[in-house]
Tab-separated table of C-alpha atoms and ligand atoms in Angstrom:
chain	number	residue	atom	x	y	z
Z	6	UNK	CA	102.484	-93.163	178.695
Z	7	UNK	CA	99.971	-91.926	176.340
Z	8	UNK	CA	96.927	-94.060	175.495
Z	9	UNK	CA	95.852	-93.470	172.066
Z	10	UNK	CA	91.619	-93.759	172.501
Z	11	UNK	CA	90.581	-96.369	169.723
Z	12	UNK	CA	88.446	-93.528	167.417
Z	13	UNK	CA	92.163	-91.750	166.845
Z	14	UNK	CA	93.682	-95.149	166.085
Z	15	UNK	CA	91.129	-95.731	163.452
Z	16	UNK	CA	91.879	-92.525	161.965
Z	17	UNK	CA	95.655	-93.103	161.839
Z	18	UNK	CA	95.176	-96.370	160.500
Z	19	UNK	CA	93.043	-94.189	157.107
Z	20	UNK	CA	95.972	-92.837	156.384
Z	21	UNK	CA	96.809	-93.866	153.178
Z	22	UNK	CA	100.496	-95.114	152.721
Z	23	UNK	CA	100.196	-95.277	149.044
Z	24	UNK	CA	98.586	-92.165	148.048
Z	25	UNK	CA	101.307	-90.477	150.028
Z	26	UNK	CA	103.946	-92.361	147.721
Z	27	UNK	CA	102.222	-91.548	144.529
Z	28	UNK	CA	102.257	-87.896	145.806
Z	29	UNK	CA	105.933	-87.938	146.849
Z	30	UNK	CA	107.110	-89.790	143.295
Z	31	UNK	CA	105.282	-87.139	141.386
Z	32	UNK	CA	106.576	-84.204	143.154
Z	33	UNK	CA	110.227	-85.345	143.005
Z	34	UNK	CA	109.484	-85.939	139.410
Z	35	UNK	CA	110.032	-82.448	138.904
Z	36	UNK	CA	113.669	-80.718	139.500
Z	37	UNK	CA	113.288	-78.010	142.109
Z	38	UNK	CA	116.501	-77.062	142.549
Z	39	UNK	CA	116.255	-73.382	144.161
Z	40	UNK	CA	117.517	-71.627	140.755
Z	41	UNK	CA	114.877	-72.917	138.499
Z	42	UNK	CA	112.064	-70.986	138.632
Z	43	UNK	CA	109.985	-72.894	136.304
Z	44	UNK	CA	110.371	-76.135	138.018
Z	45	UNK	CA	109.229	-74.235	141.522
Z	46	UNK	CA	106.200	-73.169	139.769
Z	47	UNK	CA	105.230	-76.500	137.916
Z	48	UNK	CA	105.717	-77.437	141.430
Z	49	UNK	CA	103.728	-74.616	143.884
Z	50	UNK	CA	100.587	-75.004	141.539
Z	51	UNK	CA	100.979	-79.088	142.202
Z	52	UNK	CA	101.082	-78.458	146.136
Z	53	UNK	CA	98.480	-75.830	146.078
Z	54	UNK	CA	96.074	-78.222	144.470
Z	55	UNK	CA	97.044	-80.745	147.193
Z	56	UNK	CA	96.613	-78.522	150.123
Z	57	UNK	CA	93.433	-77.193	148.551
Z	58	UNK	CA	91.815	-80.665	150.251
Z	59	UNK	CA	92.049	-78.831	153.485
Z	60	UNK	CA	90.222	-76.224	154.458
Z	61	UNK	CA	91.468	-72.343	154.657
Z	62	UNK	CA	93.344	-70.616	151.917
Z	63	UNK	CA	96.036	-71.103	149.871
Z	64	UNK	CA	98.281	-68.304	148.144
Z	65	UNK	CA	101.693	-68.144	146.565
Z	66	UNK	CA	102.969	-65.550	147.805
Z	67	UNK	CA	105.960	-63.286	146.368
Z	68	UNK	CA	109.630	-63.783	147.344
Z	69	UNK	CA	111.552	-60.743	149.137
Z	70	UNK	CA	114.385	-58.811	146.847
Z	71	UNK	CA	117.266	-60.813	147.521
Z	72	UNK	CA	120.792	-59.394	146.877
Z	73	UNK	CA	124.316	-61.059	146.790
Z	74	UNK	CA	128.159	-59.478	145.551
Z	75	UNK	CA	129.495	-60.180	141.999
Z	76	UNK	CA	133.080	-61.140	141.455
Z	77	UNK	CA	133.796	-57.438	140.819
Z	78	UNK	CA	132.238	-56.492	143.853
Z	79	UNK	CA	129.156	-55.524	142.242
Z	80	UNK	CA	125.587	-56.225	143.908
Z	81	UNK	CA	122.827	-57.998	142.255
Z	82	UNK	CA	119.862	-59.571	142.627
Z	83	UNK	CA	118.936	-63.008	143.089
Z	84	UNK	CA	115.529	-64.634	141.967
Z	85	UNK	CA	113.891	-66.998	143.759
Z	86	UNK	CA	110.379	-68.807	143.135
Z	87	UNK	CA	107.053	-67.789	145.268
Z	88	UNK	CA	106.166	-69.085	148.693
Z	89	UNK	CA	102.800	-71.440	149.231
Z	90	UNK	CA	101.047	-70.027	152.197
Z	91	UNK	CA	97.559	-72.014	153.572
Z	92	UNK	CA	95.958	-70.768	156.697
Z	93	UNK	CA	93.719	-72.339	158.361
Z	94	UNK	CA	91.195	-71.099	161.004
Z	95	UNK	CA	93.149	-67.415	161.533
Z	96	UNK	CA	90.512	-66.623	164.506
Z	97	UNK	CA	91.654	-69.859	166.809
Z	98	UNK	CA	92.608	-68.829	170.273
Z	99	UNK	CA	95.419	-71.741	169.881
Z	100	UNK	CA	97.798	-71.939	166.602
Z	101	UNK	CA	100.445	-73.845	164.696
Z	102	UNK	CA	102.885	-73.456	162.365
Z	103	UNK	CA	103.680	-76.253	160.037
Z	104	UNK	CA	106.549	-75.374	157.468
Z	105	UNK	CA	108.323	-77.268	154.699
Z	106	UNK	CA	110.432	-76.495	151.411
Z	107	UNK	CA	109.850	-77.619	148.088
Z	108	UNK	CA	113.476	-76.341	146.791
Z	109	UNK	CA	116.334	-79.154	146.783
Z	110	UNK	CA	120.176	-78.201	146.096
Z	111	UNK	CA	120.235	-80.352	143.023
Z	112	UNK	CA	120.281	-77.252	139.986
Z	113	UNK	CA	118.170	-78.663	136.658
Z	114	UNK	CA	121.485	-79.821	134.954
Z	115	UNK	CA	122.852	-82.074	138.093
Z	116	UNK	CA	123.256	-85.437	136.999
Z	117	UNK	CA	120.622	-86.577	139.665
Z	118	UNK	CA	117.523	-86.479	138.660
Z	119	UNK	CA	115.836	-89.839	138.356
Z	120	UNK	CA	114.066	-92.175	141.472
Z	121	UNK	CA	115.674	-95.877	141.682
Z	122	UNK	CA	114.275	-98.413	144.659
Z	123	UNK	CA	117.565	-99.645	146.379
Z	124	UNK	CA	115.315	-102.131	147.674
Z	125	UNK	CA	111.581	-102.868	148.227
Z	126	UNK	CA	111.246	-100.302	151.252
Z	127	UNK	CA	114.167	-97.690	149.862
Z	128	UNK	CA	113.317	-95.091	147.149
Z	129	UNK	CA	117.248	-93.180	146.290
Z	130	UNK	CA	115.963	-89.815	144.309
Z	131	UNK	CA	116.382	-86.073	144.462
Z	132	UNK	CA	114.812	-84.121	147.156
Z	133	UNK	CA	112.569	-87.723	148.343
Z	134	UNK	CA	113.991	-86.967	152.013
Z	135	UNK	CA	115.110	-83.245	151.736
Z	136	UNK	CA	111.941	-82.906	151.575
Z	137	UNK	CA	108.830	-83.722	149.102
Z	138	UNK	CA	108.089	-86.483	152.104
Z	139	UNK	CA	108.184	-84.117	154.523
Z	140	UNK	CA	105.431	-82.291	152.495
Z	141	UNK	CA	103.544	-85.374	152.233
Z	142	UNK	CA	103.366	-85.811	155.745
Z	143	UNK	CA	102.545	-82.376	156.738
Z	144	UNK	CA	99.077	-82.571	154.495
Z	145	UNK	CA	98.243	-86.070	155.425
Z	146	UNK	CA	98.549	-85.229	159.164
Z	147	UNK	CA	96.344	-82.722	158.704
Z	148	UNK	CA	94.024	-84.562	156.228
Z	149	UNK	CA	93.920	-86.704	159.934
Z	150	UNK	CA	93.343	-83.897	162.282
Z	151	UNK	CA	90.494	-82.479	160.367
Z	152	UNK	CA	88.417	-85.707	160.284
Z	153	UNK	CA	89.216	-85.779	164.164
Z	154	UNK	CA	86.875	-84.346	166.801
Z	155	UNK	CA	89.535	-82.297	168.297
Z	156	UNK	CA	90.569	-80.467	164.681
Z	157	UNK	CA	88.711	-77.620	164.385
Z	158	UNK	CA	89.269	-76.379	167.622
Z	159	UNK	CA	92.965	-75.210	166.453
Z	160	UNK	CA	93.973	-73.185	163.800
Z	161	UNK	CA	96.960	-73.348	161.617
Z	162	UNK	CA	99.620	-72.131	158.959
Z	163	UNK	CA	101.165	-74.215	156.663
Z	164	UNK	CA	104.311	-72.406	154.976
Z	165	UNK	CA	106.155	-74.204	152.034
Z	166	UNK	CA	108.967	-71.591	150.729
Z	167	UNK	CA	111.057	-71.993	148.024
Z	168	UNK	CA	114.846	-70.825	148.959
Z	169	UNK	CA	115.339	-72.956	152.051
Z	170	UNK	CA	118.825	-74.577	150.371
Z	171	UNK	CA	120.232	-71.129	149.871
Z	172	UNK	CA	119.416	-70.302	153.728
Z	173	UNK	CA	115.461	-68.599	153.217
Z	174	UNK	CA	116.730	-65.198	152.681
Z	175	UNK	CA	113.380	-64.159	150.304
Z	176	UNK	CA	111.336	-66.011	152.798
Z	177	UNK	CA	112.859	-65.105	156.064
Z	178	UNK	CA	110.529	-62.145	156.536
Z	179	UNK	CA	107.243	-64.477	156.067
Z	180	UNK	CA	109.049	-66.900	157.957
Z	181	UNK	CA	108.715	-64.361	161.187
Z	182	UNK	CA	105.260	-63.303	160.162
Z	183	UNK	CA	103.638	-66.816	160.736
Z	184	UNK	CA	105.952	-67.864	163.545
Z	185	UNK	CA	104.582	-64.817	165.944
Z	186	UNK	CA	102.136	-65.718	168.324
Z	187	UNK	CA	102.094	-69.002	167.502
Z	188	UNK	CA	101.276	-71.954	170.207
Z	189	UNK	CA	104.155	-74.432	168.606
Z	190	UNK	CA	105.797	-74.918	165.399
Z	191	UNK	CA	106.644	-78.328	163.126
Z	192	UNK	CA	108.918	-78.262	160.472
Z	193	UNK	CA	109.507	-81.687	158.550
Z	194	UNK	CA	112.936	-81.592	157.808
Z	195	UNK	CA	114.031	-85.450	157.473
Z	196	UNK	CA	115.510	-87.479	160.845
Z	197	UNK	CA	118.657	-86.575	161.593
Z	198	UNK	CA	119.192	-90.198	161.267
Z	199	UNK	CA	117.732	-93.272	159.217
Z	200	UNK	CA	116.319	-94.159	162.662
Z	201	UNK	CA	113.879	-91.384	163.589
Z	202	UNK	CA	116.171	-89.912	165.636
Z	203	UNK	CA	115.544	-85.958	165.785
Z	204	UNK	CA	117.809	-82.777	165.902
Z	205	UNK	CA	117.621	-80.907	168.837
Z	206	UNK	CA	119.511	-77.566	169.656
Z	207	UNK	CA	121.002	-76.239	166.124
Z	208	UNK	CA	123.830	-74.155	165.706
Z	209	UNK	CA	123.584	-70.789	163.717
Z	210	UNK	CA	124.956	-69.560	160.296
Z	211	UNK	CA	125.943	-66.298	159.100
Z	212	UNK	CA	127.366	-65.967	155.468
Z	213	UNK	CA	129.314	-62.250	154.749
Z	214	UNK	CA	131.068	-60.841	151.679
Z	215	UNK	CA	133.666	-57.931	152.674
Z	216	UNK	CA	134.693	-55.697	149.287
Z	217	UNK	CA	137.756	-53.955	150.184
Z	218	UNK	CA	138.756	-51.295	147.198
Z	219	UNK	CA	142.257	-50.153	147.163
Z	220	UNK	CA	143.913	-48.058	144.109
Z	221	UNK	CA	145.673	-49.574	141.171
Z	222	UNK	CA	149.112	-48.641	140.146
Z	223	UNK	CA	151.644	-50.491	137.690
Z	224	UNK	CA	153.138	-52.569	139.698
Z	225	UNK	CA	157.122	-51.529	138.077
Z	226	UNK	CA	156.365	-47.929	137.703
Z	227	UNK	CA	154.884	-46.881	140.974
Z	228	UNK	CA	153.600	-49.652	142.792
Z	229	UNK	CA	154.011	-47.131	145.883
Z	230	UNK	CA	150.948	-44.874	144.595
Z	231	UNK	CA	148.893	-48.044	144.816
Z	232	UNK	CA	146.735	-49.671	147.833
Z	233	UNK	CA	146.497	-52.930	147.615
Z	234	UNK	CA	143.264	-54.283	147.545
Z	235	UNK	CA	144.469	-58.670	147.477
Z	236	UNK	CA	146.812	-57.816	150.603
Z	237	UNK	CA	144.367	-56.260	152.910
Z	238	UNK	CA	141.531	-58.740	151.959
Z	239	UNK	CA	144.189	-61.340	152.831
Z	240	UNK	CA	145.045	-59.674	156.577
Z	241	UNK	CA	141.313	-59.426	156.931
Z	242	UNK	CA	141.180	-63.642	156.511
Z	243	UNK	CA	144.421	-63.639	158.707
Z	244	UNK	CA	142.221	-61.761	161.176
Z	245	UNK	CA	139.380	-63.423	161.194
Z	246	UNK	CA	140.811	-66.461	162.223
Z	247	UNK	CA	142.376	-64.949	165.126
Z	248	UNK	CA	139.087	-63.350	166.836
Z	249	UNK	CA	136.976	-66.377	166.295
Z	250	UNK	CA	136.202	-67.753	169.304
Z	251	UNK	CA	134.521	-71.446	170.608
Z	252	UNK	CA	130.834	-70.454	170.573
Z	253	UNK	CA	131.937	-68.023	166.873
Z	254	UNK	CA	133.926	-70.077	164.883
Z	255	UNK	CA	135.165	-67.977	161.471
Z	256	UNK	CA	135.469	-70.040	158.197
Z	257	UNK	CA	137.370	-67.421	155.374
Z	258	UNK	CA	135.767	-69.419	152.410
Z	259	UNK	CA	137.108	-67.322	149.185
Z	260	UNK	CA	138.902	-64.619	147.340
Z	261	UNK	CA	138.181	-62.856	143.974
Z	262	UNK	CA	139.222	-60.030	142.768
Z	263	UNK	CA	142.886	-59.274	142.339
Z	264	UNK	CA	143.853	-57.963	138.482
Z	265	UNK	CA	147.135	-58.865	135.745
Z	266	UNK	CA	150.515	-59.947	137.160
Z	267	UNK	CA	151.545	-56.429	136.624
Z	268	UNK	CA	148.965	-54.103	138.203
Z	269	UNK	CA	148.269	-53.417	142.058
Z	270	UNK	CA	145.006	-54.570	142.750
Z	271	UNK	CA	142.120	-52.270	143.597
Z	272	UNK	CA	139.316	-54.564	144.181
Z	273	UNK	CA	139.147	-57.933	146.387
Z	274	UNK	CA	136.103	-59.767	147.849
Z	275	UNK	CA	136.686	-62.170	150.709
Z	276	UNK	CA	133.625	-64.315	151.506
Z	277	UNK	CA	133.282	-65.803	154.904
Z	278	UNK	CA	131.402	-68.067	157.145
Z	279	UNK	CA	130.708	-67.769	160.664
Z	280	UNK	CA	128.847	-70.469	163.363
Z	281	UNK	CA	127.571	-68.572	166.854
Z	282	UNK	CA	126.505	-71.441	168.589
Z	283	UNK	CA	125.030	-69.535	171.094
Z	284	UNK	CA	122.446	-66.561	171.469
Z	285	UNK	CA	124.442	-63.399	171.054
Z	286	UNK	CA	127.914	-65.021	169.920
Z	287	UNK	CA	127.611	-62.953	166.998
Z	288	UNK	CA	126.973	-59.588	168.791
Z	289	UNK	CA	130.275	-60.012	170.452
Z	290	UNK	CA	131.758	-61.076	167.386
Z	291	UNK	CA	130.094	-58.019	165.412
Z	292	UNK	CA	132.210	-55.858	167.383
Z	293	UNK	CA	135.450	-57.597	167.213
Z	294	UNK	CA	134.789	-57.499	163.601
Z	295	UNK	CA	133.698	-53.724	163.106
Z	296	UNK	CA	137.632	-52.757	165.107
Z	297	UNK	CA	139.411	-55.184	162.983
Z	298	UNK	CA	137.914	-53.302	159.850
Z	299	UNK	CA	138.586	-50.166	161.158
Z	300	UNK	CA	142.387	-51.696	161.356
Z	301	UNK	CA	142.694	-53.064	157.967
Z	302	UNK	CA	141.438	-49.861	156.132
Z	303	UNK	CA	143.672	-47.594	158.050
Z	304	UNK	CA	146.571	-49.891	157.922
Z	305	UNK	CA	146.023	-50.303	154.179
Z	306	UNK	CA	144.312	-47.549	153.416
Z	307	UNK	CA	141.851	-49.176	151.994
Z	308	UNK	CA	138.274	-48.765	151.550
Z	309	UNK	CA	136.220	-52.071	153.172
Z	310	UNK	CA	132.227	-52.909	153.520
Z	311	UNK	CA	130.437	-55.410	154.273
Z	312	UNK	CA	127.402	-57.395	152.723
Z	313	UNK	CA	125.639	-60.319	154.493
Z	314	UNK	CA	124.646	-61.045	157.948
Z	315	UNK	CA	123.772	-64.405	160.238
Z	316	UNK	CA	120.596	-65.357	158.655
Z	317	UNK	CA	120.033	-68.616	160.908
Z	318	UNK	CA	120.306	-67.732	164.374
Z	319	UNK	CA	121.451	-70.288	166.995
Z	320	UNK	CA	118.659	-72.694	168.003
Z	321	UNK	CA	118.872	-73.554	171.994
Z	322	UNK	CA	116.552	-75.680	173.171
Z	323	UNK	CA	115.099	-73.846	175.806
Z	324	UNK	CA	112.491	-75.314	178.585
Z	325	UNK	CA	109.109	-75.419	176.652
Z	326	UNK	CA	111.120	-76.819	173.115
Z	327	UNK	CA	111.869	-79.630	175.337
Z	328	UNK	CA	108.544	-80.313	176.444
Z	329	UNK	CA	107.513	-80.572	172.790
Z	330	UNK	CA	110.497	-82.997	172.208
Z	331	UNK	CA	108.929	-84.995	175.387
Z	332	UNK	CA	105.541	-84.694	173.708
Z	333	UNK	CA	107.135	-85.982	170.019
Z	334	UNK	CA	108.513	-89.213	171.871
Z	335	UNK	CA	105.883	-89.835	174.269
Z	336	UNK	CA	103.438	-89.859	171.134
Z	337	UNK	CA	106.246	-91.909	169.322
Z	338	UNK	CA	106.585	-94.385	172.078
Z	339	UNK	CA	102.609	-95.042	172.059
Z	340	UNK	CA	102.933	-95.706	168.517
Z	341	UNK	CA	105.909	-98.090	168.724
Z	342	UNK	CA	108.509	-95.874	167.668
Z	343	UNK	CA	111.301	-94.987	170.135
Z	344	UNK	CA	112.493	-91.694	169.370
Z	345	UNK	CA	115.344	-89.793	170.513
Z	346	UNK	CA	117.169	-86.509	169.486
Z	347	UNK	CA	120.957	-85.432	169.408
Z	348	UNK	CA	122.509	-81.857	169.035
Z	349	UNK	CA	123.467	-80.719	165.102
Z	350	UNK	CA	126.042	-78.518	163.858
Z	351	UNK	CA	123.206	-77.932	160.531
Z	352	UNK	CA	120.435	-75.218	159.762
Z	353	UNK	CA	117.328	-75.057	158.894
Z	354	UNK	CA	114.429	-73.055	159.084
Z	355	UNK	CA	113.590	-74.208	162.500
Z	356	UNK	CA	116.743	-71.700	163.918
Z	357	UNK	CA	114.509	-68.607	162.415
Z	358	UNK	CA	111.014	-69.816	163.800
Z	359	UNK	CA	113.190	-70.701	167.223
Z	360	UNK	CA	114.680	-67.029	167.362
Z	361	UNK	CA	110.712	-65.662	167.406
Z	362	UNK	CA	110.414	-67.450	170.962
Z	363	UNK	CA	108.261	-70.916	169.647
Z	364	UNK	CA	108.129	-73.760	171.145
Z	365	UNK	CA	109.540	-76.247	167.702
Z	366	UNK	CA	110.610	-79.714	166.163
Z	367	UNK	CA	112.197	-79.083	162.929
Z	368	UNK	CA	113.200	-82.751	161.923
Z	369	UNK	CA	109.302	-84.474	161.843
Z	370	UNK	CA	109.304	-85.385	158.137
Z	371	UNK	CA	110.545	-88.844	156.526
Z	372	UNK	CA	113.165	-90.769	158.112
Z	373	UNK	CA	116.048	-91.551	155.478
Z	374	UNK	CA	119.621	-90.040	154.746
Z	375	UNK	CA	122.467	-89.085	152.495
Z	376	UNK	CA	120.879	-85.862	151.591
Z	377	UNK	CA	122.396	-83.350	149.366
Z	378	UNK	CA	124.075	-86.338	147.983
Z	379	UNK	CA	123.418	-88.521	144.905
Z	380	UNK	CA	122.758	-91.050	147.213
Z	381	UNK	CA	119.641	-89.333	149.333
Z	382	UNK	CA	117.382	-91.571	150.239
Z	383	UNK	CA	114.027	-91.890	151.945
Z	384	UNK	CA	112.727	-95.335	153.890
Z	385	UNK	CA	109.467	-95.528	151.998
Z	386	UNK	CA	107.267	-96.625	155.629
Z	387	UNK	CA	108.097	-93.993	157.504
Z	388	UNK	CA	105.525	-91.898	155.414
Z	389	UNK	CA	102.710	-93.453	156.823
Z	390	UNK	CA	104.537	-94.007	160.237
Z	391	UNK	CA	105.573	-90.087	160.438
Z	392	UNK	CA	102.394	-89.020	159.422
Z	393	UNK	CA	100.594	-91.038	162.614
Z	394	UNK	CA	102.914	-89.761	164.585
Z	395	UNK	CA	102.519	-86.054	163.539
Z	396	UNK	CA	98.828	-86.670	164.064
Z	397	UNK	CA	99.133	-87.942	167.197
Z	398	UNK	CA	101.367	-84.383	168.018
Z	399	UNK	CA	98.744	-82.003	166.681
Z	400	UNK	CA	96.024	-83.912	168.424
Z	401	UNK	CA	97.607	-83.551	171.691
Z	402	UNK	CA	98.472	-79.717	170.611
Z	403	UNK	CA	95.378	-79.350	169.593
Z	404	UNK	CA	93.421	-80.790	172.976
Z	405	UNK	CA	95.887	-80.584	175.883
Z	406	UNK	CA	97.817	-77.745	177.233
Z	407	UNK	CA	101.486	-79.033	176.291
Z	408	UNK	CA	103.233	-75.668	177.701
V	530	LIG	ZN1	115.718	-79.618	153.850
């Protein structure tokens, strides 16, 4: 049991509950929805001028080129809004990484954009849980830790990126940056339930586009010179499905392409989903996939290649995770909270700071639910009651050796 020493319960109890409200009303005042750049930077300057009450330096910093396939099979780029870095104390022996998004999936013209209370301690509104709370937390925690004894002893990184809905791919890069070397890592991705409870191991993602090219013919006159570009996309779907495996299950999502009733097709794009659940699942699948290729263009004789790649790799909780998931409940249980955790089949930027060998809890922000829905909602308390208990988590990573 861990006996919180009266000076840090004094400092827990400054933490202001309403000031943290104000702060999360006004940033989901503003639609961040990970296409609209303008919202993302009404919103980076607000959060930069927040974090600037802490020491260190803050700087938005650019996203990576991103690129994705048209539905002719064309690639493009995508543009995504900058990423707030603050860094704290670089020369500390002993850092953290604390991450967060300010991106929701609700685009400017969703219906949802307005806050309503459901009741006195419920606030329903866009990106409240997923995850302007979160953000709240993460500065007020620290606000905590650096009028604490024990807070300049550590140093820190806060990241807040901008693409996390569309699976970090301009932030991935920074993502890996901060994450190296690092003692532990936070990331305040709302409970996995209403309750506080916590998401433990995390499968992985990968999203792909395959653009098989064929040769069009009239399909009366010589449909025989053509190569069919819609028939070998579909085999490649068929054949997915039949080397996915338990820990690499394939999800064919889409195809475009294809041309008139009357003309062989010579273009077809067949997006697809796969879910390694474990560390190098999607080597083994890599291969299966590179042979069955190799089939389908000779069969076919068709040209195929590939754009995309796992971006989230599988989270495992390996033996010093769980001993920061020990340290998150012990904290909790001092502070009245019983916490637990459960595995997820979702991502989050937690897999990608995992894969660089850190110790992590990705799910410390609000507690609340139905996100990504028109119903999200966050439990208005648990900003002040997260925040204690993050404090109480960087104290103890801060002062004790946890690993
Ligand atoms: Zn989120």
């Amino acid at each position: 049991m861990i006996r919180i020493k009266p000076q840090l319960s004094a400092l827990i109890e400054t933490i202001d509950q309403d000031a943290m409200l104000s702060q999360v009303q006004a940033w989901g005042a503003i639609n961040t929805g990970t296409g609209n750049l303008a919202g993302l930077a009404s919103q980076a300057a607000l959060l930069a001028d927040a974090f600037a009450a802490l020491p260190g330096e803050v700087s938005l910093n650019k996203p990576a080129p991103v690129t994705a396939i048209d539905e002719s099979g064309e690639e493009y780029e995508k543009e995504n809004g900058q990423h707030l870095v603050l860094k704290v104390r670089p020369d500390a022996p002993r850092r953290l990484l604390l991450t967060g998004h300010m991106d929701t999936v609700y685009p400017a013209d969703h219906p949802f954009q307005h806050q309503r209370w459901l009741d006195e301690n419920t606030l329903n509104g866009p990106g409240l849980a997923d995850m302007k709370g979160g953000i709240s937390i993460i500065l007020h925690a620290l606000l905590a830790l650096e009028r604490s004894p024990n807070g300049g002893r550590i140093g820190y990184d806060v990241l807040i990126n901008s693409d996390e809905e569309t699976g970090s791919l301009s932030s991935a890069d920074l993502i890996n940056q901060l994450a190296r070397g690092k003692y532990a890592a936070l990331t305040y991705e709302p409970s996995a339930l209403p309750d506080g409870t916590l998401a433990h191991a995390r499968g992985g993602t990968g999203n792909y586009s395959a653009i098989v090219r064929g040769k069009s013919a009239h399909a009366g006159r010589n449909p025989h010179d053509g190569r069919n570009a819609l028939v070998a996309a579909a085999a490649l779907a068929v054949g997915l499905k039949a080397i996915e495996t338990p820990d690499c299950t394939v999800n064919p999502a889409k195809i475009d392409g294809g041309a008139a009733n009357n003309v062989v097709p010579d273009i077809a794009i067949l997006r697809f989903n796969i879910r390694p659940t474990k560390p190098g699942a999607n080597a083994r699948f890599h291969a299966q996939l590179q042979t069955l290729m190799d089939n389908i263009c000779q069969t076919h004789e068709v040209g195929v290649s590939l754009h995309g790649g796992v971006t989230r790799p599988p989270k495992p909780v390996d033996h010093q995770a769980q001993k920061l998931f020990d340290l998150v409940r012990d904290c909790g249980a001092s502070l009245g909270q019983n916490i637990g955790w459960q595995s997820t089949g979702g991502v989050c930027d937690g897999n990608n700071i995992a894969s660089c060998g850190v110790p992590i809890v990705d799910t410390m922000g609000v507690r609340g639910g139905a996100i990504h829905s028109p119903q999200e909602f966050m439990i208005v308390p648990s900003l002040k009651e997260r925040a204690a208990l993050s404090t109480l988590v960087l104290h103890h990573l801060a002062s004790g050796d946890v690993f």
